[in-house]
C-alpha positions as a printed NumPy array, in Angstrom:
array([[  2.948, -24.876,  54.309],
       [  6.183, -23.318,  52.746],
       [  7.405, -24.371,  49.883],
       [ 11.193, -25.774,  49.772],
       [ 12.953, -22.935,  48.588],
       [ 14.294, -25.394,  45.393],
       [ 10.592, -24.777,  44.118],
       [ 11.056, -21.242,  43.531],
       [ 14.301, -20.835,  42.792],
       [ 16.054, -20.546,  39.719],
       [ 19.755, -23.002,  39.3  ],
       [ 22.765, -21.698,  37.805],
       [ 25.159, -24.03 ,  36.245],
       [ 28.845, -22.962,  36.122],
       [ 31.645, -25.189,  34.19 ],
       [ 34.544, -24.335,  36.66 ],
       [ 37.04 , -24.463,  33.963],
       [ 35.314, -22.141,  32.365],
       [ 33.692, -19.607,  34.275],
       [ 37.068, -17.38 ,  35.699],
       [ 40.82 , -18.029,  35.788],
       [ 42.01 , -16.036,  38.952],
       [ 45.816, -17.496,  39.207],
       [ 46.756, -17.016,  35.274],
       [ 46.956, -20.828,  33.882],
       [ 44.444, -20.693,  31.321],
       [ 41.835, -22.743,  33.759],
       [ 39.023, -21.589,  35.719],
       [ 38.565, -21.737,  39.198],
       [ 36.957, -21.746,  42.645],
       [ 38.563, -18.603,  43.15 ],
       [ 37.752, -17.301,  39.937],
       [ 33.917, -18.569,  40.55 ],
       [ 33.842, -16.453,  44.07 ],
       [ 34.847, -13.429,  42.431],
       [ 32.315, -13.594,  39.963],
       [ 29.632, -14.368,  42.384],
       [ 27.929, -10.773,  42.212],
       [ 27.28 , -11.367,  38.285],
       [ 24.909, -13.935,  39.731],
       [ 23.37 , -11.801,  42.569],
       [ 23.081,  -9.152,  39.85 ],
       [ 21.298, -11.75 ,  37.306],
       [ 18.612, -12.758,  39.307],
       [ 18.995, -16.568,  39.979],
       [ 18.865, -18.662,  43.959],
       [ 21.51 , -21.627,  43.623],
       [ 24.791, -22.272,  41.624],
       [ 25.507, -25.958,  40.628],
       [ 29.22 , -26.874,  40.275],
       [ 30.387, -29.301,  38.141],
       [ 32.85 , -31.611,  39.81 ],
       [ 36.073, -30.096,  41.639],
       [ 37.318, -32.78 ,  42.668],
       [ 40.995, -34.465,  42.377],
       [ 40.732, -35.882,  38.849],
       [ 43.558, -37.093,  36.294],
       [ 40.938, -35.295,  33.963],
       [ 40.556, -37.763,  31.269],
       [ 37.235, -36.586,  31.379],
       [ 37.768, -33.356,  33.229],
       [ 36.644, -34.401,  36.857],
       [ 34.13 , -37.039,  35.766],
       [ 36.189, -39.366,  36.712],
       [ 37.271, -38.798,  40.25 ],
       [ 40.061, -39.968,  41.91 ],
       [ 38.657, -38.879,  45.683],
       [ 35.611, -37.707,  46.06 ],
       [ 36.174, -35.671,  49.732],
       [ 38.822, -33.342,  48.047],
       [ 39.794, -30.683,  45.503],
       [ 41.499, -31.203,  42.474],
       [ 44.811, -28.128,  42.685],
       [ 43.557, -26.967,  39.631],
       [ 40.865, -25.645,  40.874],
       [ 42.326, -24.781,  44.315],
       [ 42.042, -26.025,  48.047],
       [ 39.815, -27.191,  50.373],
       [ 40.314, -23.668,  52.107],
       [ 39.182, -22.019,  48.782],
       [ 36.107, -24.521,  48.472],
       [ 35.218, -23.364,  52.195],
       [ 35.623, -19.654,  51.289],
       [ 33.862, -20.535,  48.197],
       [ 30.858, -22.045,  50.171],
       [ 30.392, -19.404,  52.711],
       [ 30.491, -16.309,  49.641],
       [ 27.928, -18.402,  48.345],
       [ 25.677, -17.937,  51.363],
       [ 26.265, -14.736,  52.491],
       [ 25.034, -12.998,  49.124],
       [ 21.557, -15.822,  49.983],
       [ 22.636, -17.65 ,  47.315],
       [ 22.395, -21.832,  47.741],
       [ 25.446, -24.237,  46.207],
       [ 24.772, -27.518,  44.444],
       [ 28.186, -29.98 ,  44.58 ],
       [ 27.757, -32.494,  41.362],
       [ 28.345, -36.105,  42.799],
       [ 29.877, -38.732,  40.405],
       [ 28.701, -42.032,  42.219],
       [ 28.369, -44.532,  38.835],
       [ 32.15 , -44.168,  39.062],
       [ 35.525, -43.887,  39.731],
       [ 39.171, -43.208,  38.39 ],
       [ 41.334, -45.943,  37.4  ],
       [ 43.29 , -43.513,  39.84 ],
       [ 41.028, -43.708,  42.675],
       [ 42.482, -45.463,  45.612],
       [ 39.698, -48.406,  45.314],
       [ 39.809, -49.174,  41.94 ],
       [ 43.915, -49.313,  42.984],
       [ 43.222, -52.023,  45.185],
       [ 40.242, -53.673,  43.501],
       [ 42.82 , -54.026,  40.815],
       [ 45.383, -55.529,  42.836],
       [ 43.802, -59.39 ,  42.944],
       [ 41.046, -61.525,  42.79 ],
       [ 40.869, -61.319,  46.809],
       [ 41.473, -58.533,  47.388],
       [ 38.426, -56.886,  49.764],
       [ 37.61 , -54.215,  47.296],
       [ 37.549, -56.539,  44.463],
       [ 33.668, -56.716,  44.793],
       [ 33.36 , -52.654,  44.687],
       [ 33.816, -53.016,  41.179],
       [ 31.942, -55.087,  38.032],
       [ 34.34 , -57.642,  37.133],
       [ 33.779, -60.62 ,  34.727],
       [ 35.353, -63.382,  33.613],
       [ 35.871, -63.568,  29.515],
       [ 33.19 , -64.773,  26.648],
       [ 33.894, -68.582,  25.963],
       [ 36.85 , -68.629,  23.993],
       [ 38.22 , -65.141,  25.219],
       [ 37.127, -61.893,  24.743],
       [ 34.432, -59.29 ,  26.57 ],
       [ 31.897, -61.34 ,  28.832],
       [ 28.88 , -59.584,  26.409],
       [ 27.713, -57.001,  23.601],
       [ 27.803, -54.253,  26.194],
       [ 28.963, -51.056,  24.514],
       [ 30.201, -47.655,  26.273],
       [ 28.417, -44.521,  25.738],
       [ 31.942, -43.304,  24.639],
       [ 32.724, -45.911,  22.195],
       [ 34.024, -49.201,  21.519],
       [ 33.422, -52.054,  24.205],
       [ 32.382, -51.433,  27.281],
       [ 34.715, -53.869,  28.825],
       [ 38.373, -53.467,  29.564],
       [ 40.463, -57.079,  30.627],
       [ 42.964, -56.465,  33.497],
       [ 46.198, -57.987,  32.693],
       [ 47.162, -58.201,  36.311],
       [ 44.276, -60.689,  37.147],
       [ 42.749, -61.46 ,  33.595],
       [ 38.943, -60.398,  34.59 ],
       [ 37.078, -57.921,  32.632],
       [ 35.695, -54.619,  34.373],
       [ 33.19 , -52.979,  33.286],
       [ 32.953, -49.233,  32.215],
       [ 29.634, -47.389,  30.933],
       [ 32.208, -44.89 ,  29.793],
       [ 35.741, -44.457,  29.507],
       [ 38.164, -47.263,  30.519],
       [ 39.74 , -44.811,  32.749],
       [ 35.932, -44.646,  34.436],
       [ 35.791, -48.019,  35.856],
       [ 32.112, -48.353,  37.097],
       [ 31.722, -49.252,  40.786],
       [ 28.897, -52.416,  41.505],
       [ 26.338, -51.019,  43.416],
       [ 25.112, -54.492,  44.603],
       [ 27.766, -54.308,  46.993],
       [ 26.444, -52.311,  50.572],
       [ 29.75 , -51.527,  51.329],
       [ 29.585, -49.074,  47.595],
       [ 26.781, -48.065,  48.915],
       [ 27.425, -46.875,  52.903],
       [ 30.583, -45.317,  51.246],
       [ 28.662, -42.792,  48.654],
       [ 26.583, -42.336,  51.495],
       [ 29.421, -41.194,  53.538],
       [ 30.83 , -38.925,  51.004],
       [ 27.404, -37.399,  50.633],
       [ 27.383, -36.823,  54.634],
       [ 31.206, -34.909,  54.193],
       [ 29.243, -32.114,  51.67 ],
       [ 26.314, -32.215,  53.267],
       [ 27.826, -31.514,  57.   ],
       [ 30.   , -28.994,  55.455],
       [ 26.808, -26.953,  54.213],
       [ 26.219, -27.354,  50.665],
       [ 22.684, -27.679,  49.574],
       [ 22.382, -30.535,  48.049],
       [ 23.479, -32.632,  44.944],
       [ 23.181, -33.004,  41.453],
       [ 23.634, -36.878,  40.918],
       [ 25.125, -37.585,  37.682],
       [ 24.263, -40.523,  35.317],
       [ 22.176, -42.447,  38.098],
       [ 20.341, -44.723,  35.26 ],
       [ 23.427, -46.572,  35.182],
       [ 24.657, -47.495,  38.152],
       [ 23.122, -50.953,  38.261],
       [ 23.82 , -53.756,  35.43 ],
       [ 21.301, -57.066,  34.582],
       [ 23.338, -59.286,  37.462],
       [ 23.337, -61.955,  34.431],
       [ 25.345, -59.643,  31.949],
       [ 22.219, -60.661,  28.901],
       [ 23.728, -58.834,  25.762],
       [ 21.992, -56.162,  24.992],
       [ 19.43 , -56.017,  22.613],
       [ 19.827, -54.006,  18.552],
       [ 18.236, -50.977,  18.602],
       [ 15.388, -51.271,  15.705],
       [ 15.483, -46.989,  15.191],
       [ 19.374, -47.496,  14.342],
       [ 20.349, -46.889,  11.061],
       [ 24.094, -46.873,   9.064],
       [ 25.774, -43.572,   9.158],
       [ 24.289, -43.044,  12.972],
       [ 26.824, -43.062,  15.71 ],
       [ 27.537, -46.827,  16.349],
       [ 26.595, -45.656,  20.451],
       [ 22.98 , -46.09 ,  19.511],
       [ 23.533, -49.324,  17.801],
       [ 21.967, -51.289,  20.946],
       [ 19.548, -50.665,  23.243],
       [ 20.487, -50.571,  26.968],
       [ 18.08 , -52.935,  28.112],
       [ 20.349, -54.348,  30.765],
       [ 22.326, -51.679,  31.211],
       [ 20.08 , -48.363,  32.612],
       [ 17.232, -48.014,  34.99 ],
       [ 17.387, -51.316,  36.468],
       [ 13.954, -52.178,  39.195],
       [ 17.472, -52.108,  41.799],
       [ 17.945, -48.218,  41.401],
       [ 14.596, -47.399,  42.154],
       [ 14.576, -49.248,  45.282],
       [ 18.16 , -47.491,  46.354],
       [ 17.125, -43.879,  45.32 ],
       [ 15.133, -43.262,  49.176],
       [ 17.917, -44.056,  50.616],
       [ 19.555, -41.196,  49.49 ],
       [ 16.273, -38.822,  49.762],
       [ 16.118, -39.8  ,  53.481],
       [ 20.078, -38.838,  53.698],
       [ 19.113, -35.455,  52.261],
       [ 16.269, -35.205,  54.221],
       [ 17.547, -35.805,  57.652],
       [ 20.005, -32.3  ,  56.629],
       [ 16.768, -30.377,  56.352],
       [ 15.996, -28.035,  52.995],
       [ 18.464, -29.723,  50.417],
       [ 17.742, -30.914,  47.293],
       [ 18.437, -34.19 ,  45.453],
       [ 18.618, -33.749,  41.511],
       [ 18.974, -37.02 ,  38.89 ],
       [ 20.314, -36.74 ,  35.52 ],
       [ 18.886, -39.493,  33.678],
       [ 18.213, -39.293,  29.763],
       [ 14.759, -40.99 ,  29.894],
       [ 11.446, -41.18 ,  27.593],
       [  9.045, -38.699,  29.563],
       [  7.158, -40.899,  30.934],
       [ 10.493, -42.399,  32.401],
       [ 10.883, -39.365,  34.314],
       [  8.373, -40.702,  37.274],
       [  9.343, -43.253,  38.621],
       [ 12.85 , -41.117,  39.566],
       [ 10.155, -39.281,  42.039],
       [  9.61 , -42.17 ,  43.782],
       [  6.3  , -44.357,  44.392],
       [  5.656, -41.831,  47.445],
       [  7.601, -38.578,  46.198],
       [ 10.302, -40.424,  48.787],
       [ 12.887, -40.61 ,  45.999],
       [ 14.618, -37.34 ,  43.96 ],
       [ 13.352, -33.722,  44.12 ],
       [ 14.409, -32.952,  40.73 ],
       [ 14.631, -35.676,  38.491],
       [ 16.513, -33.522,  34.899],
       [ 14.114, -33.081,  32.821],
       [ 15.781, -32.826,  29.578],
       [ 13.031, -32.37 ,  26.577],
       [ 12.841, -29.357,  25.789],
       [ 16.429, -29.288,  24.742],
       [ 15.398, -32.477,  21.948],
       [ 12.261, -30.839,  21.23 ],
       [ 11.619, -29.233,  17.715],
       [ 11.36 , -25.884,  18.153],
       [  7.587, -25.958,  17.241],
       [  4.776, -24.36 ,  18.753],
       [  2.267, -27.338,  18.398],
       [  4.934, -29.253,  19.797],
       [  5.937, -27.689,  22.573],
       [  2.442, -27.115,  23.798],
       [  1.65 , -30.939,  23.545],
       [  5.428, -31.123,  25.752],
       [  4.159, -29.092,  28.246],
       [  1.183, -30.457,  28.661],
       [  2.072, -34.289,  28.757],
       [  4.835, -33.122,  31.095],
       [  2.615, -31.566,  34.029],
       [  0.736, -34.629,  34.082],
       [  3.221, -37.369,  34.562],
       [  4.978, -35.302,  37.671],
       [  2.988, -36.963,  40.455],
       [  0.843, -35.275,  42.764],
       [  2.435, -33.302,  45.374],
       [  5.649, -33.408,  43.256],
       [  7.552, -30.243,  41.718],
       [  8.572, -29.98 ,  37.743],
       [ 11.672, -28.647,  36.29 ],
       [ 13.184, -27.648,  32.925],
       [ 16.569, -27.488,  31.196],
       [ 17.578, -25.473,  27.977],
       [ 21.129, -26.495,  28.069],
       [ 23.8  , -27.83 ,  29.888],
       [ 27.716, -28.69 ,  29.516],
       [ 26.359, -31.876,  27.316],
       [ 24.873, -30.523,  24.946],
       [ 24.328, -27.885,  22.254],
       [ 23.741, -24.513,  23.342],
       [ 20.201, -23.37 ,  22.597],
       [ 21.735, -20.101,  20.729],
       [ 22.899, -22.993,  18.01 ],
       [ 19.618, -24.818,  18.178],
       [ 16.989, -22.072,  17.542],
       [ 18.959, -19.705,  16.306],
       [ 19.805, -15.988,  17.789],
       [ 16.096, -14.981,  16.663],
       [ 14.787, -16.805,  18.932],
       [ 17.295, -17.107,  21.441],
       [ 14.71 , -14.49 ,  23.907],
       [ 11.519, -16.335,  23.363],
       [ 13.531, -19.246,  25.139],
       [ 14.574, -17.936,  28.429],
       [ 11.01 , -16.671,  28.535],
       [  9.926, -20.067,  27.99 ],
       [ 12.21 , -21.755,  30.35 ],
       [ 11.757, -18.738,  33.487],
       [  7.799, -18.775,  33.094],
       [  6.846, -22.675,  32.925],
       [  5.665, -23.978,  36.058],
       [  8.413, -25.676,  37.899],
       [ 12.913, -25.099,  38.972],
       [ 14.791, -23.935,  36.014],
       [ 18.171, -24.509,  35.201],
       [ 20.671, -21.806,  33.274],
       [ 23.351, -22.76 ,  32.042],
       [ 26.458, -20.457,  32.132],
       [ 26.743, -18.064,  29.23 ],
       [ 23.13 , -18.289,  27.869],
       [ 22.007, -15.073,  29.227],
       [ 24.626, -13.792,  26.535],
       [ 23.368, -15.901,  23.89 ],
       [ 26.38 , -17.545,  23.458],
       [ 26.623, -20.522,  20.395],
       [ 28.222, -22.961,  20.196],
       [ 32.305, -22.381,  19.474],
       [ 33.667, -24.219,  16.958],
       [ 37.053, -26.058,  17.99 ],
       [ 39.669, -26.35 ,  15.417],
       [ 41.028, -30.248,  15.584],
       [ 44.267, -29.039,  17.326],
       [ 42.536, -27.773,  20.279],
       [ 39.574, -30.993,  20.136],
       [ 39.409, -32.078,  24.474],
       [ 36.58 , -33.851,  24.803],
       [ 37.104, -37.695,  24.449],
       [ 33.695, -38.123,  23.415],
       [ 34.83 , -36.617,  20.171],
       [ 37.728, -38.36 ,  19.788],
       [ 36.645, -41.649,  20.149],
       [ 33.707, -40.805,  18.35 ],
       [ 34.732, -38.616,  15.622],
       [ 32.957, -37.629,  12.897],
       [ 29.082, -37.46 ,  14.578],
       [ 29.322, -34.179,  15.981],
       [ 29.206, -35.387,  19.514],
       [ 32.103, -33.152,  21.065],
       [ 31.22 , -30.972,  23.683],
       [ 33.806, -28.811,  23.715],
       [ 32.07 , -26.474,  21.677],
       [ 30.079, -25.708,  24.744],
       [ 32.291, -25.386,  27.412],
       [ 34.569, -22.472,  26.195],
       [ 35.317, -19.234,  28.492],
       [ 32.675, -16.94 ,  29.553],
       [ 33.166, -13.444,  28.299],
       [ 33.683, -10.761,  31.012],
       [ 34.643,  -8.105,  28.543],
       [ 36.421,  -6.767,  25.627],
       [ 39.664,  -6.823,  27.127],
       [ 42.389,  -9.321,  26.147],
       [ 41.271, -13.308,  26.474],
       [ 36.991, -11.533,  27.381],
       [ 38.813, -10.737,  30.933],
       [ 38.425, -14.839,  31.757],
       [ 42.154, -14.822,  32.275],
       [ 45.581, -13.831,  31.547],
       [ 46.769, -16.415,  29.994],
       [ 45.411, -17.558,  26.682],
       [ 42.618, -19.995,  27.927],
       [ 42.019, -23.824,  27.87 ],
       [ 39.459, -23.42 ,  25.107],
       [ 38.768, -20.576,  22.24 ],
       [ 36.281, -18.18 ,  23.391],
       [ 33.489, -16.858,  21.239],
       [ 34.699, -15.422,  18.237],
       [ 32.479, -12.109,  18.677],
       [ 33.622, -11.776,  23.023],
       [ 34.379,  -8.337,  22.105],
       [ 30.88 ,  -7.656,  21.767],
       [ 29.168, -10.299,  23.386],
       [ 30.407, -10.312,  26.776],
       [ 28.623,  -9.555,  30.088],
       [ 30.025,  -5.649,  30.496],
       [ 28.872,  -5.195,  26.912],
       [ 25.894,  -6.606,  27.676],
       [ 25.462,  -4.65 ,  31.27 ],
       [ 25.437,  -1.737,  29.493],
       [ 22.906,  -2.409,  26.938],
       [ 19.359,  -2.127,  27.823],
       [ 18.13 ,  -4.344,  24.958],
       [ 20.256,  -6.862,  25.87 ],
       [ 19.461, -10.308,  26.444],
       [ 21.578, -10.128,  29.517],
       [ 19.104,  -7.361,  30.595],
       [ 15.857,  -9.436,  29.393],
       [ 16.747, -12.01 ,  31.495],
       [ 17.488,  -9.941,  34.555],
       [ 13.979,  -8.136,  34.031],
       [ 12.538, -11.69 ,  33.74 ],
       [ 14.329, -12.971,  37.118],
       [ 13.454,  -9.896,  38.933],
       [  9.542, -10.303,  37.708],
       [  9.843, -14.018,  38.734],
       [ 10.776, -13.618,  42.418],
       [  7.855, -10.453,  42.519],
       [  5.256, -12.486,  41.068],
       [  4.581, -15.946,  42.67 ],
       [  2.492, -16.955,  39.984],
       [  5.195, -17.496,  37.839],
       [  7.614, -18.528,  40.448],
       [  5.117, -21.538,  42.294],
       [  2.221, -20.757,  40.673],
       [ -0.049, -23.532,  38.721],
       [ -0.23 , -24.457,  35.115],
       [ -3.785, -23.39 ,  34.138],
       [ -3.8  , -24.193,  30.783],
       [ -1.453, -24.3  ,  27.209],
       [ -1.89 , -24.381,  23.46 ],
       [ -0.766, -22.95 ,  20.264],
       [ -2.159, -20.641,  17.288],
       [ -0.245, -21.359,  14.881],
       [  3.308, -20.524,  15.928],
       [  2.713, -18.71 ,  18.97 ],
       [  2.715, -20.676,  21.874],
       [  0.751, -19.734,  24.665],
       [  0.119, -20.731,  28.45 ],
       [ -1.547, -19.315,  31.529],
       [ -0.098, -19.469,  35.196],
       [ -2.119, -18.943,  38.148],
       [ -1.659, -17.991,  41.955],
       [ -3.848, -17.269,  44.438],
       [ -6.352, -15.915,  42.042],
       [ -3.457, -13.91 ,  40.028],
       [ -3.13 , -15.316,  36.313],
       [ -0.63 , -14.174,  34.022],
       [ -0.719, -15.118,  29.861],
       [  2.516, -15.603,  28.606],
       [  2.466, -16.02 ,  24.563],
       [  5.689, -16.489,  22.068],
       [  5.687, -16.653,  18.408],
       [  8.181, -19.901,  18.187],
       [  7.814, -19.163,  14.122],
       [ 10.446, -17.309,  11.499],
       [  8.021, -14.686,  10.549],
       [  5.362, -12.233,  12.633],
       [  2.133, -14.211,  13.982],
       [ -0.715, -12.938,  15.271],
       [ -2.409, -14.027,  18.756],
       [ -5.581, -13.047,  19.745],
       [ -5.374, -12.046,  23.771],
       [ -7.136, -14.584,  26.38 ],
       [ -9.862, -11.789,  27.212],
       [-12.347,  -9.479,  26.052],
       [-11.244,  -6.941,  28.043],
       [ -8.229,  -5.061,  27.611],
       [ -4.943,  -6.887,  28.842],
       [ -1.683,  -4.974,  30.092],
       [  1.872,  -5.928,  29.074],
       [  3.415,  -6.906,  32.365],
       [  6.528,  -7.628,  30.266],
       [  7.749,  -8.342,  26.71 ],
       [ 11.055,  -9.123,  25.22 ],
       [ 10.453,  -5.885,  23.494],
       [ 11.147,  -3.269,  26.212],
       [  8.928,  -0.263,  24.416],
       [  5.75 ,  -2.882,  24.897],
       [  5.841,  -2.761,  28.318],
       [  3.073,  -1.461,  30.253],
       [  0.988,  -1.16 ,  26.798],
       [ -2.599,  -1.873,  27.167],
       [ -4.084,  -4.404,  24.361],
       [ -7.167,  -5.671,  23.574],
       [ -8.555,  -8.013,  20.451],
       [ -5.045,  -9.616,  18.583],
       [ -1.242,  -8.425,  18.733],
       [  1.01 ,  -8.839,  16.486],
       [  4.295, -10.657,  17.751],
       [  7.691, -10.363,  15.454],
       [  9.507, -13.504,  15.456],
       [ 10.838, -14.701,  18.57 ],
       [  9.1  , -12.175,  20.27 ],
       [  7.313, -12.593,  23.746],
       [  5.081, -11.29 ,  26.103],
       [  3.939, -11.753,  29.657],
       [  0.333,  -9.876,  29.876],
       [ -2.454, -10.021,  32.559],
       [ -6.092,  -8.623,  32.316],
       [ -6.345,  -4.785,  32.509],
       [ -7.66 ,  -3.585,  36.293]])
């Protein structure tokens, strides 16, 4: 049977604000995106994943959508989107819309009404409660962007409930009506030809129906962000999503080769039942780990390994380095090792997601308080939990604003864009840029690495090491995941041949006995005709 082609493919997020200004205002956009599509035809990688487009009052830059079957001016029209769309498949490439349905704008048209009173017949699209006895929010419940997680309406004097920003009002998926009407949105995308979805946030779109308080969180500790304080018992991955999540697959289904893909920040083993009892529920469920992990090889083997065997049988992995969340893995490992991890995350078995800008090795860019967006940051100050710091510009080139725009753009770029920018990077055959293209183009020639098995993993000392298999066709790839040379003694007696290494020179080499990696160095090798 074939596989989907989500199994082999390799997803590319782009930050539409960020990725290229085309009409001079400082913002990305869809234009922008189309004419940068041939950086990603050029790169190596199947589908591009969008974050939201649509209209927006941008209190959390299109997170909170105002209606979810249009596009936001900023970014451009619905003509654009179209012209967008069909770019995107000509050049074979697949497009990936990201769907917001925990919830709305105070903005949105529903909320508008919901708001409007008590009877109104969109009052029960929302989570409204009454106030605690003797006034104040119904329970403990607090957002994941500070303070209360309750706002009162002074119009009707009810409570609704937010899991994020008060502007963010979160719809009550109890309701069928909620639900037909996601459903319908999803059927607008889906009929116009994109490829599927990437579902933010699902693990909260269903409360505890009683409102219980949730309980303290016993790993909390003073200093922490107050966030964490409780744990959201009633709040995420209620038993109700899990029976609404095959609903959606059979949507997606009955479109023929799309793709369904969860973000839910969930212990591993958490990840499975986002599959669904019969694989009937997501493709993809996000698997986020590796982006927590310590950058350990002992570690990282025992993460692999525990990972291949929660995915159910029959059901396909995937793995995430970064994303517009959180830090980029540049500033996590460090530029030594920032080539050891897109071998890691190209080579495991299962869909990996890019995220714009890594393939330059871009950091994270700090924001001076003047320019601070994100209002994570400033309602949480002081924890480090801003995300602007990855979401600034991509880099074209050297010229004036890295060639994102003409205008001077919505966030700083990179302080070094005049070296570290995609031309520079083009041009340089030791480039990460370039290691990653060698590593795409050796992905999509070898199926082993593309849908190939996970034969086996494990660590000597810091090189970690795993084997992936084919049809009979194995290939060893080993990293040293350490700050100083390590030595790894090849998987054969025989001599092995260097199929591809993050080191250029190496490849091709024949080996035999031990090598001797640098730090952050890695190698792809197979045994020696």
């Amino acid at each position: 049977m074939t596989a989907p082609w989500w199994h082999g493919a390799v997803v590319y997020q782009v930050y539409p604000r960020s990725f290229q200004d085309s009409n001079g205002d400082g913002v990305g956009d869809l234009n922008g995106i189309a004419a940068r599509l041939d950086h990603l035809v050029d790169l190596g990688v199947d589908a591009v994943w969008l974050s939201p487009v649509y209209p927006s009052p941008m209190a959390d830059f299109g997170y909170d959508v105002s209606d979810y079957t249009g596009i936001d001016p900023l970014f451009g029209t619905m003509a654009d989107f179209d012209r967008l769309l069909a770019a995107v498949h000509t050049r074979g490439l697949k497009l990936i819309m990201d769907l917001v349905p925990n919830h709305t704008s105070t903005a949105h048209p529903w909320f508008l009404q919901a708001r409007a009173a008590r009877q109104n017949p969109r009052r029960d699209w929302y989570v409204w409660a009454d106030p605690a006895p003797g006034g104040g929010p119904p329970n403990n419940w607090i957002s994941e962007f500070g303070g209360p997680a309750w706002t009162r309406d002074a119009v009707t004097g009810q409570y609704y409930y937010h899991a994020f920003l008060a502007t963010q009002p979160d719809l009550n998926w109890r309701n069928p009506q909620v639900q037909d009407a996601i459903e319908q949105v999803m059927r607008f995308w889906l009929d116009k030809g994109v490829d599927g979805f990437r579902l933010d946030t699902v693990q909260h779109l269903f409360e505890d129906e009683r409102l219980r308080d949730n309980p303290p969180n016993p790993d909390w500790r003073p200093g922490q962000p107050p966030t964490q304080a409780l744990r959201r018992l009633y709040t995420t991955d209620r038993p109700e999503l899990f029976r609404l999540l095959p609903r959606w697959r059979t949507l997606a289904d009955s479109f023929g080769d799309r793709v369904l893909i969860s973000e839910a920040y969930v212990p591993l083993a958490g990840l499975a039942p986002y599959y669904g009892a019969n694989n009937d529920s997501m493709h993809l469920p996000f698997n986020f780990h590796l982006i927590g992990a310590r950058w350990n090889a002992a570690e990282l083997a025992a993460l692999i390994r525990d990972y291949d065997a929660i995915v159910p049988a029959g059901a396909w992995p995937n793995w995430v380095l970064g994303n517009h969340d959180r830090s980029r893995i540049a500033a996590r490992v460090g530029a030594d090792q920032a080539a050891a991890a897109a071998l890691l995350l190209l080579t495991l078995r299962g869909t990996p997601t890019m995220y714009y800008g890594d393939e330059l090795g871009l950091s994270d860019v700090p924001i001076p308080p003047d320019r601070v967006q994100d209002p994570w940051e400033k309602n949480v100050s002081g924890y480090g939990l801003g995300r602007d710091p990855v979401r600034t510009p991509m880099p074209w080139s050297a010229a004036a604003n890295g060639g994102f725009s003409a205008a001077p753009p919505w966030l700083p770029l990179n302080a070094d864009f005049a070296a570290r920018n995609v031309a520079a990077q083009r041009a340089d055959p030791d480039s990460l840029l370039n290691l990653y293209r060698r590593v795409l183009a050796l992905r999509r020639a070898e199926p082993a690495l593309a849908l190939g098995d996970l034969v086996s993993v494990g660590h000597q000392g810091d090189v970690l090491w795993y084997i992936r298999q084919r049809q009979g066709r194995a290939l060893t790839v080993a990293l040293n995941l350490g700050p100083r040379p390590a030595t790894w003694t090849l998987p054969a007696a025989a001599p092995c041949r260097v199929v591809l290494s993050t080191a250029r020179t190496r490849a091709g080499a024949l080996l035999t006995g031990s090598v001797e990696l640098a730090s952050g160095e890695g190698m792809i090798v197979e045994a020696a005709p």
